[in-house]
Short mmCIF file of C-alpha atoms in Angstrom, two decimals:
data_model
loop_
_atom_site.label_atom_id
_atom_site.label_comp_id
_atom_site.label_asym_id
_atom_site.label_seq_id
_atom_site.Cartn_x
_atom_site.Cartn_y
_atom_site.Cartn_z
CA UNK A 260 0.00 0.00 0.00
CA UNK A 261 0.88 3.41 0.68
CA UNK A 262 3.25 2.76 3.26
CA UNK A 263 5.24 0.55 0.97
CA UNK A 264 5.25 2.64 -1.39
CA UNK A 265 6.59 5.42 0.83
CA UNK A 266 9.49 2.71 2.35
CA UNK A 267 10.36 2.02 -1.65
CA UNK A 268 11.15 6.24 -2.11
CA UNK A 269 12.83 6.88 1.55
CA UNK A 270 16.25 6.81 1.35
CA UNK A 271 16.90 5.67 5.29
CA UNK A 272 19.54 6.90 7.20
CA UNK A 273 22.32 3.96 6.71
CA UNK A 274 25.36 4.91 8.58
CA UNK A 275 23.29 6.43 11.64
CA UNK A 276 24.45 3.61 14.72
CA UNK A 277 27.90 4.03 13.76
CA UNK A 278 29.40 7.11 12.27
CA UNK A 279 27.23 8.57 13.96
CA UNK A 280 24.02 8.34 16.80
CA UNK A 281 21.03 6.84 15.77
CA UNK A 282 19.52 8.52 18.58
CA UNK A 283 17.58 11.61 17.39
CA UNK A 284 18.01 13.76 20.92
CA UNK A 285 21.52 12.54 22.03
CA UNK A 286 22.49 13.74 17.94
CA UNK A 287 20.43 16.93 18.81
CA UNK A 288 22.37 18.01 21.86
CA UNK A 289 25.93 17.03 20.12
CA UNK A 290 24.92 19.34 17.17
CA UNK A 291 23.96 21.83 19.46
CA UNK A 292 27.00 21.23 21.98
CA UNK A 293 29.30 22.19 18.46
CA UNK A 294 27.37 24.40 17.09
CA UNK A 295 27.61 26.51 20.33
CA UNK A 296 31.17 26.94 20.33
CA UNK A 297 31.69 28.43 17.38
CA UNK A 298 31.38 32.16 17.01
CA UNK A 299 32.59 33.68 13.59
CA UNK A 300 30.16 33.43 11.15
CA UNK A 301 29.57 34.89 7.79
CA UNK A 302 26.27 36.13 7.05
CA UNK A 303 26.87 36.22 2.97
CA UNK A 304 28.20 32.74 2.73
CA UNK A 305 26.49 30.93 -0.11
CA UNK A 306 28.16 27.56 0.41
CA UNK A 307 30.17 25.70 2.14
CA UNK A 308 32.80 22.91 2.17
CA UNK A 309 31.79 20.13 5.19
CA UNK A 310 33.90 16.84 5.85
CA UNK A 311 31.47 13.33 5.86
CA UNK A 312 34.41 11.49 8.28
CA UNK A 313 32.86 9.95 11.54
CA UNK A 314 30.81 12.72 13.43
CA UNK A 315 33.55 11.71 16.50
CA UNK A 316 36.04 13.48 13.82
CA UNK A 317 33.97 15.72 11.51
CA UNK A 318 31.75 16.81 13.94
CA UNK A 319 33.30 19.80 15.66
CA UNK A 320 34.49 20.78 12.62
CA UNK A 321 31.75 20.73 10.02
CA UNK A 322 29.82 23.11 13.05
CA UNK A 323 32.32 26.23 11.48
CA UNK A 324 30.69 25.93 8.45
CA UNK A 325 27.28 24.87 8.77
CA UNK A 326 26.60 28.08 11.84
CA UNK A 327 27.08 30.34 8.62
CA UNK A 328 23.65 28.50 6.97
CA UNK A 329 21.24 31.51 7.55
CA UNK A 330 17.74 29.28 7.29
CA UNK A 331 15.69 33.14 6.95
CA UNK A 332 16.74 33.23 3.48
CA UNK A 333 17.23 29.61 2.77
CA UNK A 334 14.49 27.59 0.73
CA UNK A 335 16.79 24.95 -1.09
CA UNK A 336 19.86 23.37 -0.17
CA UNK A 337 22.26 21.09 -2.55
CA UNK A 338 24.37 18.75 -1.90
CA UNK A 339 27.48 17.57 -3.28
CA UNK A 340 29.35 14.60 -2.44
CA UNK A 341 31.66 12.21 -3.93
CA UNK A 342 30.73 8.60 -4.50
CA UNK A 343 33.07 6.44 -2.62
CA UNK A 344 31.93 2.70 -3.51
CA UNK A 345 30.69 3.17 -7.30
CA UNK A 346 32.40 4.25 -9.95
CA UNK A 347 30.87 7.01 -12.36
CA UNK A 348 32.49 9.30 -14.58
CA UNK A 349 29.37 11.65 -14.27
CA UNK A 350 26.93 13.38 -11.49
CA UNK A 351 23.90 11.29 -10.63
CA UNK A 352 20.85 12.41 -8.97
CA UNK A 353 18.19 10.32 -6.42
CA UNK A 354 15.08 9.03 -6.99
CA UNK A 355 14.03 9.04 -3.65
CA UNK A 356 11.26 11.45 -2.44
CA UNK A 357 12.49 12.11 1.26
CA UNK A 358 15.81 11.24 3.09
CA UNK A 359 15.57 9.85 6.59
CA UNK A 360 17.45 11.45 9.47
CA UNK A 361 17.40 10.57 13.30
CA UNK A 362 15.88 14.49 13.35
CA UNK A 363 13.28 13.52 10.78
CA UNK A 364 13.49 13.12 7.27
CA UNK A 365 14.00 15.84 4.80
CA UNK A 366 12.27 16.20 1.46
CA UNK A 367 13.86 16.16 -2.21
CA UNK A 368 13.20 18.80 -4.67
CA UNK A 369 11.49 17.24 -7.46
CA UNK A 370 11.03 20.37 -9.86
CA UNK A 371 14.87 20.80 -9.81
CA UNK A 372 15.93 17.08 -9.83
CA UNK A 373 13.75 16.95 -12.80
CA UNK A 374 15.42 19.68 -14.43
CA UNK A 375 18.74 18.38 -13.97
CA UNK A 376 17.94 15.13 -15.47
CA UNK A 377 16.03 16.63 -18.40
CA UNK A 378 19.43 18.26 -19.08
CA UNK A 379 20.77 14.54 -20.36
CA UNK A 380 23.49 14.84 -17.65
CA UNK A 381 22.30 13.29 -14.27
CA UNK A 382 21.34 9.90 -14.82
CA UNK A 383 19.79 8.15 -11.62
CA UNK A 384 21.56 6.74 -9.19
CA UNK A 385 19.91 3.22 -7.61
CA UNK A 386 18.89 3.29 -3.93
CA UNK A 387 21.56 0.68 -2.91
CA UNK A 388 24.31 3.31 -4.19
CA UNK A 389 22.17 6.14 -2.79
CA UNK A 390 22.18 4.62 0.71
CA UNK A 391 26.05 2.99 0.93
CA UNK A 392 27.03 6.59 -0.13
CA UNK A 393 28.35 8.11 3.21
CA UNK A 394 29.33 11.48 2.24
CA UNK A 395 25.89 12.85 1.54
CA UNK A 396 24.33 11.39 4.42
CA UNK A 397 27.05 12.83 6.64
CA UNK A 398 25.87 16.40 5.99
CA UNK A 399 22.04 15.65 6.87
CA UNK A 400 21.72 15.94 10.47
CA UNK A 401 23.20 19.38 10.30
CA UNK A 402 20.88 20.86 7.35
CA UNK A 403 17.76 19.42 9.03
CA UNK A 404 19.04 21.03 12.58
CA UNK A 405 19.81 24.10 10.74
CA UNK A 406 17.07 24.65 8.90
CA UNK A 407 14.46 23.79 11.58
CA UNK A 408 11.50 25.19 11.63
CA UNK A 409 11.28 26.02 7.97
CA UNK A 410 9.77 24.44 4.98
CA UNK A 411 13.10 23.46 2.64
CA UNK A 412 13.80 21.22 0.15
CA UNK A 413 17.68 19.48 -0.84
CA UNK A 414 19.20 18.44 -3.99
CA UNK A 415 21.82 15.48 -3.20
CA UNK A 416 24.51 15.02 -6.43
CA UNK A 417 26.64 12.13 -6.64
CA UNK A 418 30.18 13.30 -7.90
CA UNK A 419 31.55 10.60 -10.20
CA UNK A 420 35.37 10.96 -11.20
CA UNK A 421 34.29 13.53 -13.78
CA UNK A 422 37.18 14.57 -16.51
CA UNK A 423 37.95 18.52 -16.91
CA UNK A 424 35.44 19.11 -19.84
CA UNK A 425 32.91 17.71 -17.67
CA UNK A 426 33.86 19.81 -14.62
CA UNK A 427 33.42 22.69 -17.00
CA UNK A 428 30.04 21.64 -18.34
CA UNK A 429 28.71 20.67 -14.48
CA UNK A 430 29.80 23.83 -13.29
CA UNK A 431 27.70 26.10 -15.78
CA UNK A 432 24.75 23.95 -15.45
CA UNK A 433 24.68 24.46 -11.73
CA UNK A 434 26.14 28.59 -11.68
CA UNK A 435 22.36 30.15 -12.32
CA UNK A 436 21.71 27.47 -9.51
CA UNK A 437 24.04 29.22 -6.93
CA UNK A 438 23.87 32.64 -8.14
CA UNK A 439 20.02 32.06 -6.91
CA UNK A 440 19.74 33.82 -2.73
CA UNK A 441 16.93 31.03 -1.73
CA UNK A 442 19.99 27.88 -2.52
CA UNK A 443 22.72 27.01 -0.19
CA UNK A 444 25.59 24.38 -1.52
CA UNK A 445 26.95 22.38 1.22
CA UNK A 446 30.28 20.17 -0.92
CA UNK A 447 31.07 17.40 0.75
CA UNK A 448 34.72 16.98 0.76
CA UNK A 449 37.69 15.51 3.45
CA UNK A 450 39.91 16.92 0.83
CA UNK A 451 41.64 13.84 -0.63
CA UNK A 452 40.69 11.03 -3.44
CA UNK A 453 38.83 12.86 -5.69
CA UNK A 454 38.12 16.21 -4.26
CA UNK A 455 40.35 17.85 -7.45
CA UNK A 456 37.42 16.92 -9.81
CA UNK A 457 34.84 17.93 -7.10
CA UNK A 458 36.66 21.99 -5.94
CA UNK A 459 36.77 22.37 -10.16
CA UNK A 460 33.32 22.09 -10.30
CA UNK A 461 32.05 24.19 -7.69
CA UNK A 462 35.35 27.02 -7.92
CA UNK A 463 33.46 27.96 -11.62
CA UNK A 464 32.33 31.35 -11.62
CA UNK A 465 33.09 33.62 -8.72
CA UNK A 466 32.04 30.56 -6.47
CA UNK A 467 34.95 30.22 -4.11
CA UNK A 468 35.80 32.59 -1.37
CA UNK A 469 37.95 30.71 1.26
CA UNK A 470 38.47 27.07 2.12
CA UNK A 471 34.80 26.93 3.80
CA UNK A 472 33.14 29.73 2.79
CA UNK A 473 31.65 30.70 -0.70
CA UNK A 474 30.44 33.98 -1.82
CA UNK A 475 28.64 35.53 -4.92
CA UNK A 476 31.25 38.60 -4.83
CA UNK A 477 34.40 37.71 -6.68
CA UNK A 478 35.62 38.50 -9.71
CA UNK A 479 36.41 36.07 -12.55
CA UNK A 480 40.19 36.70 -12.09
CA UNK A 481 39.84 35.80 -8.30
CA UNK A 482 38.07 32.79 -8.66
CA UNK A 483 40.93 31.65 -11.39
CA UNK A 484 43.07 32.66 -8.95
CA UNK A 485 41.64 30.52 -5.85
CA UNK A 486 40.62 27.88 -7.83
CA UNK A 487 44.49 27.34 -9.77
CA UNK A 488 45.42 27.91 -5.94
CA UNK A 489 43.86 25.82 -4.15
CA UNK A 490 44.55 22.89 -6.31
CA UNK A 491 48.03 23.67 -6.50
CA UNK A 492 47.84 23.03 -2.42
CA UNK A 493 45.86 19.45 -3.37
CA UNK A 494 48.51 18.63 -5.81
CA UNK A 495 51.17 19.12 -2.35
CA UNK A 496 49.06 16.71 0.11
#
């Protein structure tokens, strides 16, 4: 019935018992407990770049950049992570309607998803890669405590091992996306692997401002700059 049918479109939350609580208040009070500590944030940040390790070793962390997600003027938030168990040389999207969190599950946007397929570039990804994907997942529990109390919808891309021309293309189909005030892009990265192909994408078009922050302000010789910069450091580690 229904309820089937609503299991078969629920992405559930796979790695919560282990990299992190499964145990929706205990999560709660950690996010809050890191959260809490930190106290520079930037009120024009349009993005930021979030580690999916353990929440025992990404969780104090990620809090620096996730405090800067102002939910007043948020309505859609994507997500970018790298696939870590299947091999793609492309970006895939979900088919799944909601993702389940131990806060409560969150709710894909459909119109955009749509769009992003119709562009012949985001195939589908299949709910067993969706759910042993960790570094999407990882970033949940923070956007849903972030965003609480507002009505918000996510965009979750699989990054595939994409080559340059494809980096290029990905990054001007999602630009109008971020120059947009209502999206937030939250890249999933713990800067190794594959996170060249990943920072190429998202450091098109005035996108990058520092190594967690991103902002709508910079020129196109600064981003050129930051972007040949920054993987000049990824080349060193």
């Amino acid at each position: 019935g229904n309820q089937e049918k609503m299991a078969s479109k629920t992405r559930v939350a796979s790695h919560a018992g282990s990299w992190y609580t499964d145990d929706g208040e205990d999560l709660d009070q950690q996010l809050d407990g890191w959260l809490n500590k930190v106290n520079n944030i930037d009120s024009k940040a349009i993005g930021i770049i979030s580690p999916h390790a353990g929440y025992s070793y990404s969780g104090p962390p990620a809090a620096h950049g996730f405090k800067n997600l102002d939910k007043s003027k948020i309505k859609r938030v994507f997500i970018l992570g790298p696939s870590h168990h299947y091999y793609l040389k492309s970006c895939q999207i979900s088919e799944m309607k909601y993702y389940q969190t131990p806060l409560g599950k969150l709710t894909l946007d459909q119109e955009v998803i749509s769009e992003l397929h119709q562009t012949g570039e985001f195939g589908y990804m299949s709910k067993e890669v969706d759910e042993k994907e960790h570094s999407i997942e990882m970033q949940l529990p923070y956007i849903k405590k972030m965003m609480e109390g507002q009505e918000f919808t996510i965009v979750p891309i699989l990054v595939g091992s994409t080559s340059f021309q494809k980096e290029e293309m990905y990054g001007q189909m999602l630009a109008p996306y971020l120059s947009d005030e209502s999206n937030f892009f939250v890249i999933s990265s713990d800067f190794c692997h594959w996170e060249r192909d990943l920072i190429t994408i998202i450091v098109r078009r005035r996108m990058m401002r520092r190594s967690t922050n991103l902002s709508r302000n910079w020129t196109e010789e600064e981003w050129k700059l930051s972007k040949r910069g920054i993987l000049q450091h990824l080349e060193l580690i």
